[in-house]
Amino acid sequence: MSAMAELLAFQRQTEALAQVMGRLSWDQETVMPEGAVEQRGEELAALEAVLHGRRVDPRVADWLAAANPETEAEKAHVRLIRRAYDRAAKVPADLSAAIVRTTALAHGQWARARASEDVASFLPVLSEILSLRQQEAAALSGGGDAYDALLQDYEPGMTGAALDEMFGALRPRLVALRAAVAESGHDPAPLKGVFPKAEQLALAEELARAFGYDLNRGRIDEAVHPFSSGSGHDVRITTRVDKAEPFGCFYSTIHEVGHACYEQNIAPDLVLSALGQGVSMGVHESQSRIYENQLARSRAFTGWLYGRMRDRFGSLNVQGEEAFHAAVNRVAPGHIRTEADEVHYNLHILMRFDLERAMLAGDLAVQDLEAAWNDRFLADFGVAVDKPSNGVLQDVHWSAGLIGYFPTYSLGNVYAGCLHQALRRDLPDLDAALATGDPSPALDWLRDRLQRHGGLRPPRETIEHATGAPVGVEPLLEYLDVKFGAIYGF
């Protein structure tokens, strides 16, 4: 067997074990009994130790040195495996296991703190997580920028400075758009009523299927914070239900379906390989955001959804397709990131990006995080935070140690803007299909141009290959200006 073949066979087993570990995490957030949390932490730490050992196995270095990749795919396999080997080799095994163990325990503490509105009870474990991630960043950065070192786990090749530049270009236009909406004098009526849980979940499943989610290789469950988990032939999603706010269920489901379809649509011969998952979180978010926003919140699709909601729930307080479209896209400075309209969403992310960079650098103490959050939120949104679950405790990411993850949401929006511009160019009749509840022309375009390739190309190159154009913020900003200008009449 050649060095290349041995390398790929070994990597296949490593990827399979990583999927098992991911399944344990899915179980913890959906059906695991609360009393099992400490044991689950030990189980995850044990698996992480095995995975870390495989990632730094000396044979991997030997196979990489001897491998003679010939095809584009083989070269990409070598590139990604070498990158994973080099990063894993810099992080001590006991530190890697400690991060997994601590974050497994922290999830339950975060959920309890959120439920009881008790920030103080969560801060000690957050401090521990921050310390562990600072140690990891120091090991990875070799004296370079600590935040950049962690960012590579989510968006390889990206830097904090590049994100600063991109976000600096976004912020003024977003603020101006928000001001134009506020000055328009138009305030669309929100959807109101009581929408039974069973009916919401039934329509959510219908939407998931419409957007291409294969339930023979997936499932939909409920969780405090919706997420997608897995790749290949076992990709699971979660959603949430509020009887007074069905859009949260429907659009969270579509969002997670975007993630899940990226994984399900990767070419079968790449499954359980280094190329067999989404190439980065920014590219992953481009899929979830374009499914949720440019497609599912479009005027054409919401017209169809209006009819389906009336079929399921009877008459609505919002009358007519135009009013319903405005209700779906209503702009309001709400507290919750995952429920934010497209105008405010990126402002949520920019705030979190700044706060977590400051914490990692030691410029913001954990005990001061809540006050810093509340001050920044009031300044950016003009609304005071009323309770921690609407503020610093709303997101699961920091309890999971995902420092460097948040900016990929806005990066994903930028990527989605580029993809949407290109697919509208290539699919001029898309709205006719969307108006019948059929997004498949866009889904096929995304699958063929991007999803099936998995990790074949680096993130930015993945988007540019799909669109045939350089990545930039202008397509997103133009889309937002046109959409909300039409809704709000300016």
XYZ file of C-alpha atoms in Angstrom:
490
model
C 0.000 0.000 0.000
C 1.359 3.437 -0.916
C 2.027 6.142 1.661
C -0.890 8.102 0.220
C -3.273 5.154 0.597
C -2.100 4.444 4.156
C -2.513 8.112 5.083
C -6.083 8.222 3.746
C -7.050 4.932 5.442
C -5.720 6.157 8.786
C -7.483 9.498 8.363
C -10.768 7.725 7.620
C -10.667 6.072 11.049
C -9.799 9.388 12.699
C -12.757 11.077 10.996
C -15.062 8.230 12.068
C -14.010 8.636 15.702
C -14.548 12.406 15.448
C -18.091 11.738 14.247
C -18.702 9.508 17.278
C -17.487 12.324 19.523
C -19.818 14.747 17.765
C -22.719 12.383 18.313
C -22.013 12.372 22.057
C -22.155 16.172 22.038
C -25.445 16.091 20.116
C -26.823 13.661 22.698
C -25.751 15.976 25.519
C -27.671 18.921 24.102
C -30.841 17.002 23.244
C -31.676 13.907 25.296
C -28.907 13.217 27.836
C -30.115 13.173 31.466
C -28.797 16.157 33.397
C -27.169 13.936 36.010
C -24.859 12.434 33.393
C -22.960 15.632 32.676
C -19.807 14.863 34.693
C -19.515 11.381 33.234
C -20.085 12.761 29.750
C -17.224 15.173 30.339
C -14.926 12.244 31.117
C -16.155 10.305 28.100
C -15.519 13.236 25.770
C -12.105 13.897 27.304
C -11.162 10.225 26.800
C -12.196 10.355 23.156
C -10.338 13.622 22.668
C -7.188 11.999 24.056
C -7.533 9.200 21.502
C -8.136 11.664 18.675
C -5.249 13.882 19.721
C -2.974 10.848 19.773
C -4.019 9.921 16.251
C -3.571 13.459 14.970
C 0.029 13.606 16.198
C 0.907 9.969 15.457
C 4.490 9.914 14.070
C 3.307 7.747 11.201
C 1.217 10.656 9.929
C 4.376 12.745 9.537
C 6.081 9.857 7.741
C 3.164 9.306 5.366
C 2.926 13.033 4.643
C 6.623 13.142 3.811
C 6.391 10.102 1.529
C 3.032 10.841 -0.091
C 3.036 11.768 -3.747
C -0.345 13.407 -4.368
C -1.241 13.683 -8.026
C -4.848 14.857 -8.279
C -6.361 18.078 -6.994
C -8.264 16.090 -4.371
C -5.160 14.225 -3.179
C -3.263 17.497 -2.857
C -6.131 18.941 -0.811
C -6.155 15.849 1.449
C -2.448 16.289 2.136
C -2.829 20.025 2.732
C -5.624 19.597 5.284
C -4.095 16.600 7.083
C -0.745 18.378 7.351
C -2.455 21.470 8.720
C -4.313 19.406 11.345
C -1.111 17.549 12.260
C 0.908 20.749 12.662
C -1.750 22.368 14.842
C -2.339 19.307 17.015
C 1.385 18.827 17.549
C 1.633 22.278 19.134
C -1.071 21.641 21.755
C -0.266 19.383 24.747
C -2.572 16.370 24.979
C -3.560 17.137 28.565
C -4.562 20.698 27.596
C -6.651 19.428 24.688
C -8.461 16.956 26.967
C -8.959 19.596 29.664
C -10.675 21.925 27.190
C -13.102 19.191 26.130
C -13.817 18.101 29.707
C -14.350 21.647 30.972
C -16.593 22.749 28.123
C -18.728 19.604 28.503
C -19.336 20.535 32.142
C -19.788 24.205 31.279
C -22.692 23.556 28.953
C -24.911 22.411 31.818
C -23.770 25.304 33.996
C -24.550 27.764 31.222
C -28.015 26.267 30.669
C -28.817 26.457 34.391
C -27.460 29.990 34.702
C -29.493 31.058 31.685
C -32.667 29.501 33.077
C -32.190 31.181 36.472
C -30.880 34.518 35.095
C -27.766 34.065 37.259
C -24.671 35.354 35.486
C -22.472 35.051 38.599
C -22.915 31.266 38.710
C -21.514 30.942 35.186
C -18.523 33.282 35.429
C -16.133 30.908 37.283
C -16.331 28.231 34.583
C -16.153 30.883 31.856
C -12.933 32.146 33.459
C -11.573 28.604 33.395
C -12.497 28.164 29.748
C -10.904 31.485 28.849
C -7.690 30.513 30.646
C -7.536 27.184 28.809
C -8.133 28.805 25.450
C -5.482 31.434 26.189
C -3.038 28.615 26.869
C -4.026 26.923 23.633
C -3.688 30.176 21.687
C -0.220 30.724 23.136
C 0.821 27.220 22.074
C -0.551 27.701 18.568
C 0.516 31.269 17.875
C 4.224 30.956 18.642
C 4.277 34.546 19.843
C 1.880 35.805 17.179
C -1.642 37.091 17.572
C -3.586 34.861 19.957
C -6.994 35.582 18.435
C -5.730 34.836 14.943
C -4.454 31.489 16.219
C -7.904 30.445 17.476
C -9.670 31.907 14.444
C -7.938 29.292 12.268
C -10.122 26.572 13.823
C -13.168 28.197 12.250
C -11.909 30.171 9.231
C -8.469 29.042 8.009
C -6.471 31.867 6.490
C -8.523 34.653 8.078
C -7.102 37.243 10.488
C -8.595 39.611 13.005
C -7.151 42.535 11.042
C -8.872 41.413 7.843
C -12.148 41.022 9.714
C -11.710 44.499 11.208
C -11.382 45.912 7.696
C -14.412 44.007 6.416
C -16.573 44.885 9.395
C -15.419 48.491 9.161
C -16.859 48.572 5.657
C -20.125 46.983 6.803
C -20.885 49.051 9.889
C -21.470 52.528 8.363
C -23.826 51.204 5.686
C -25.730 49.067 8.198
C -26.128 52.006 10.567
C -27.288 54.210 7.684
C -29.776 51.561 6.574
C -31.102 51.224 10.105
C -31.551 55.013 10.268
C -33.380 55.040 6.933
C -35.769 52.370 8.193
C -36.407 54.294 11.418
C -36.993 57.556 9.522
C -39.355 55.960 6.996
C -42.289 56.248 9.388
C -43.412 52.765 8.406
C -43.745 50.064 11.055
C -45.140 46.795 9.656
C -47.507 44.923 11.909
C -45.874 41.937 13.604
C -47.447 38.501 13.468
C -49.401 37.800 16.653
C -51.370 34.880 17.993
C -51.016 31.460 19.539
C -49.486 28.835 17.277
C -49.623 25.284 18.682
C -46.354 23.447 19.066
C -47.366 20.351 17.108
C -48.457 22.438 14.129
C -45.266 24.491 14.208
C -43.114 21.362 14.203
C -45.159 19.833 11.385
C -44.693 22.919 9.202
C -41.017 23.111 10.199
C -40.546 19.569 8.907
C -42.342 20.482 5.685
C -39.978 23.433 5.264
C -36.959 21.268 6.012
C -37.969 18.824 3.295
C -38.702 21.654 0.851
C -35.160 22.936 1.375
C -33.673 19.553 0.589
C -33.046 18.039 4.013
C -32.926 14.236 3.745
C -34.636 12.926 6.869
C -33.562 9.393 5.973
C -30.065 10.584 6.901
C -31.075 13.099 9.558
C -33.562 14.033 12.245
C -35.083 17.133 13.853
C -35.049 17.543 17.632
C -35.481 20.419 20.057
C -32.698 22.220 21.907
C -32.195 25.406 23.917
C -29.931 26.731 21.164
C -30.597 25.318 17.653
C -27.628 23.668 15.945
C -26.598 21.185 13.265
C -24.354 18.209 13.944
C -22.645 15.529 11.880
C -21.681 14.983 8.270
C -22.151 12.496 5.469
C -24.954 10.039 6.128
C -25.854 11.150 9.663
C -26.553 14.881 9.887
C -28.920 16.029 12.635
C -30.509 19.391 13.349
C -32.416 20.943 16.222
C -34.926 23.773 16.464
C -36.930 25.536 19.161
C -40.593 26.389 19.623
C -42.323 29.442 21.098
C -46.112 29.271 20.784
C -46.299 33.045 20.366
C -43.493 33.360 17.810
C -43.539 30.736 15.036
C -41.004 32.452 12.803
C -38.310 31.514 15.324
C -39.085 27.840 14.780
C -39.460 28.040 11.003
C -36.405 30.151 10.253
C -34.173 28.423 12.809
C -35.095 25.162 11.116
C -34.319 26.485 7.636
C -31.058 27.979 8.920
C -29.915 24.652 10.354
C -31.087 22.847 7.215
C -28.662 25.066 5.284
C -25.835 23.740 7.431
C -27.120 20.173 7.210
C -27.573 20.176 3.433
C -24.003 21.388 2.970
C -22.877 18.262 4.822
C -25.393 15.896 3.224
C -24.577 17.104 -0.294
C -20.815 16.588 -0.111
C -19.770 14.017 -2.723
C -20.163 10.494 -1.277
C -16.568 9.524 -2.064
C -15.381 12.313 0.262
C -17.359 11.142 3.319
C -15.145 10.325 6.347
C -12.161 12.094 4.824
C -10.407 15.388 5.490
C -12.455 16.854 2.621
C -15.726 15.366 3.836
C -17.073 18.347 5.756
C -17.648 22.025 5.223
C -14.389 23.858 4.587
C -14.953 26.571 7.201
C -17.600 28.049 9.450
C -17.793 31.164 7.294
C -18.620 29.074 4.218
C -20.974 26.969 6.349
C -22.766 30.118 7.487
C -23.056 31.265 3.895
C -25.230 28.228 3.263
C -27.429 28.597 6.335
C -27.853 32.333 5.819
C -28.666 32.157 2.099
C -31.227 29.420 2.757
C -32.771 31.382 5.638
C -32.621 34.926 4.287
C -32.135 35.418 0.556
C -34.321 32.411 -0.266
C -36.789 31.780 2.582
C -37.369 35.460 3.465
C -37.730 36.515 -0.166
C -40.989 38.082 -1.341
C -41.659 35.113 -3.594
C -41.198 32.437 -0.942
C -43.007 34.268 1.859
C -46.001 34.539 -0.447
C -46.144 30.747 -0.531
C -45.461 30.488 3.222
C -48.352 32.863 3.917
C -50.716 30.387 2.304
C -49.242 27.418 4.166
C -49.541 29.225 7.508
C -53.187 30.034 6.847
C -53.750 26.377 5.945
C -52.174 25.283 9.237
C -53.251 28.014 11.637
C -56.335 29.614 10.109
C -56.693 33.364 9.627
C -53.767 35.545 10.683
C -53.740 39.052 12.091
C -51.465 40.020 9.186
C -53.574 40.212 6.052
C -52.164 39.719 2.560
C -48.862 38.541 1.120
C -47.203 41.968 1.158
C -48.018 42.548 4.821
C -46.883 39.027 5.663
C -43.572 39.553 3.825
C -43.069 42.768 5.807
C -43.858 40.950 9.067
C -41.292 38.227 8.279
C -38.666 40.907 7.576
C -39.757 43.479 10.167
C -36.824 45.564 11.447
C -36.659 46.010 15.213
C -33.706 46.250 17.630
C -34.377 43.030 19.549
C -32.130 41.464 22.155
C -31.726 38.003 20.617
C -29.134 37.446 17.904
C -30.783 34.380 16.389
C -34.067 36.250 16.003
C -32.484 39.450 14.670
C -33.567 40.936 11.365
C -31.015 41.193 8.588
C -30.348 44.876 9.259
C -29.408 44.362 12.911
C -27.905 40.869 12.765
C -24.357 41.842 11.888
C -24.323 44.487 14.624
C -24.896 41.644 17.100
C -21.876 39.834 15.682
C -19.593 42.859 15.609
C -20.276 43.406 19.306
C -19.433 39.803 20.228
C -16.314 39.894 18.046
C -14.994 42.940 19.893
C -15.846 41.565 23.348
C -14.257 38.155 22.884
C -11.083 39.637 21.395
C -10.822 41.931 24.402
C -11.334 39.009 26.810
C -8.743 36.834 25.103
C -6.210 39.672 25.079
C -6.792 40.324 28.783
C -8.230 43.780 28.146
C -11.668 42.793 29.482
C -11.988 40.817 32.710
C -14.618 38.096 32.787
C -16.269 39.658 35.844
C -16.761 42.853 33.806
C -18.214 41.079 30.762
C -21.894 41.567 31.628
C -21.497 45.306 32.185
C -19.457 45.670 29.002
C -22.100 43.724 27.061
C -24.961 45.815 28.432
C -23.183 49.115 27.772
C -22.273 48.152 24.222
C -25.747 46.808 23.479
C -27.386 50.025 24.628
C -24.963 52.068 22.533
C -25.401 49.940 19.393
C -29.114 49.145 19.595
C -30.600 51.918 21.707
C -32.290 49.347 23.946
C -31.329 48.323 27.484
C -30.747 44.645 28.272
C -33.559 43.587 30.587
C -32.252 40.188 31.741
C -29.144 38.025 31.251
C -30.903 35.468 29.026
C -31.537 38.371 26.643
C -27.949 39.500 27.067
C -24.654 37.870 27.897
C -26.155 34.425 28.599
C -28.139 34.092 25.368
C -25.479 32.310 23.285
C -23.975 28.884 23.923
C -20.666 29.597 22.171
C -18.481 30.802 25.038
C -19.570 27.940 27.281
C -18.408 25.627 24.482
C -15.055 27.423 24.265
C -15.781 28.643 20.728
C -13.722 31.828 20.887
C -13.153 32.995 17.322
C -16.402 31.506 16.034
C -18.702 34.554 16.197
C -17.171 36.604 13.347
C -17.794 33.742 10.928
C -21.518 34.545 11.106
C -20.991 37.957 9.521
C -18.363 36.566 7.185
C -20.980 34.005 6.159
C -23.419 36.833 5.422
C -20.833 38.461 3.175
C -20.197 35.167 1.388
C -23.969 34.607 1.069
C -24.323 38.028 -0.543
C -21.749 37.068 -3.159
C -23.392 33.696 -3.814
C -26.865 35.224 -4.056
C -25.729 37.776 -6.603
C -24.222 35.012 -8.736
C -27.156 32.602 -8.541
C -29.628 35.388 -9.392
C -27.446 36.140 -12.406
C -27.576 32.488 -13.451
C -31.213 31.815 -12.448
C -33.251 34.823 -13.655
C -36.560 32.929 -13.221
C -35.878 31.760 -9.657
C -38.772 33.716 -8.130
C -41.289 31.731 -10.169
C -40.143 28.540 -8.450
C -39.878 30.142 -5.011
C -43.457 31.386 -5.307
C -44.596 27.741 -5.443
C -42.554 26.809 -2.378
C -39.826 25.255 -4.522
C -36.283 26.533 -3.871
C -34.715 23.556 -5.709
C -33.194 25.553 -8.619
C -31.136 27.564 -6.114
C -30.393 24.478 -4.028
C -29.139 22.593 -7.091
C -26.940 25.565 -8.014
C -25.436 25.692 -4.530
C -24.921 21.929 -4.419
C -23.143 21.806 -7.761
C -21.129 25.015 -7.410
C -20.112 24.658 -3.772
C -21.516 21.971 -1.476
C -20.428 18.784 -3.217
C -16.783 19.856 -3.149
C -16.532 19.842 0.665
C -13.088 20.973 1.761
C -11.477 20.752 -1.670
C -10.528 24.440 -1.795
C -9.645 27.027 0.888
C -12.624 29.090 2.138
C -12.281 32.273 0.102
C -11.344 30.298 -2.995
C -14.436 28.120 -2.470
C -16.696 31.174 -2.732
C -14.810 32.706 -5.645
C -14.858 29.410 -7.546
C -18.633 29.198 -7.053
C -19.363 32.796 -8.074
C -16.614 33.555 -10.561
C -15.989 36.872 -8.791
C -13.875 38.237 -5.913
C -15.310 38.264 -2.397
C -16.533 41.684 -1.279
C -19.124 43.304 0.981
C -20.932 45.216 -1.768
C -23.282 42.420 -2.940
C -24.613 41.955 0.604
C -25.049 45.672 1.190
C -26.784 46.195 -2.171
C -29.140 43.289 -1.458
C -30.053 44.758 1.947
C -30.557 48.274 0.574
C -32.853 47.078 -2.220
C -34.848 44.662 -0.056
C -35.511 46.960 2.879
C -35.895 50.013 0.703
C -38.794 48.225 -0.994
C -40.378 47.155 2.298
C -39.991 50.528 4.001
C -40.538 52.751 0.985
C -37.283 54.644 0.541
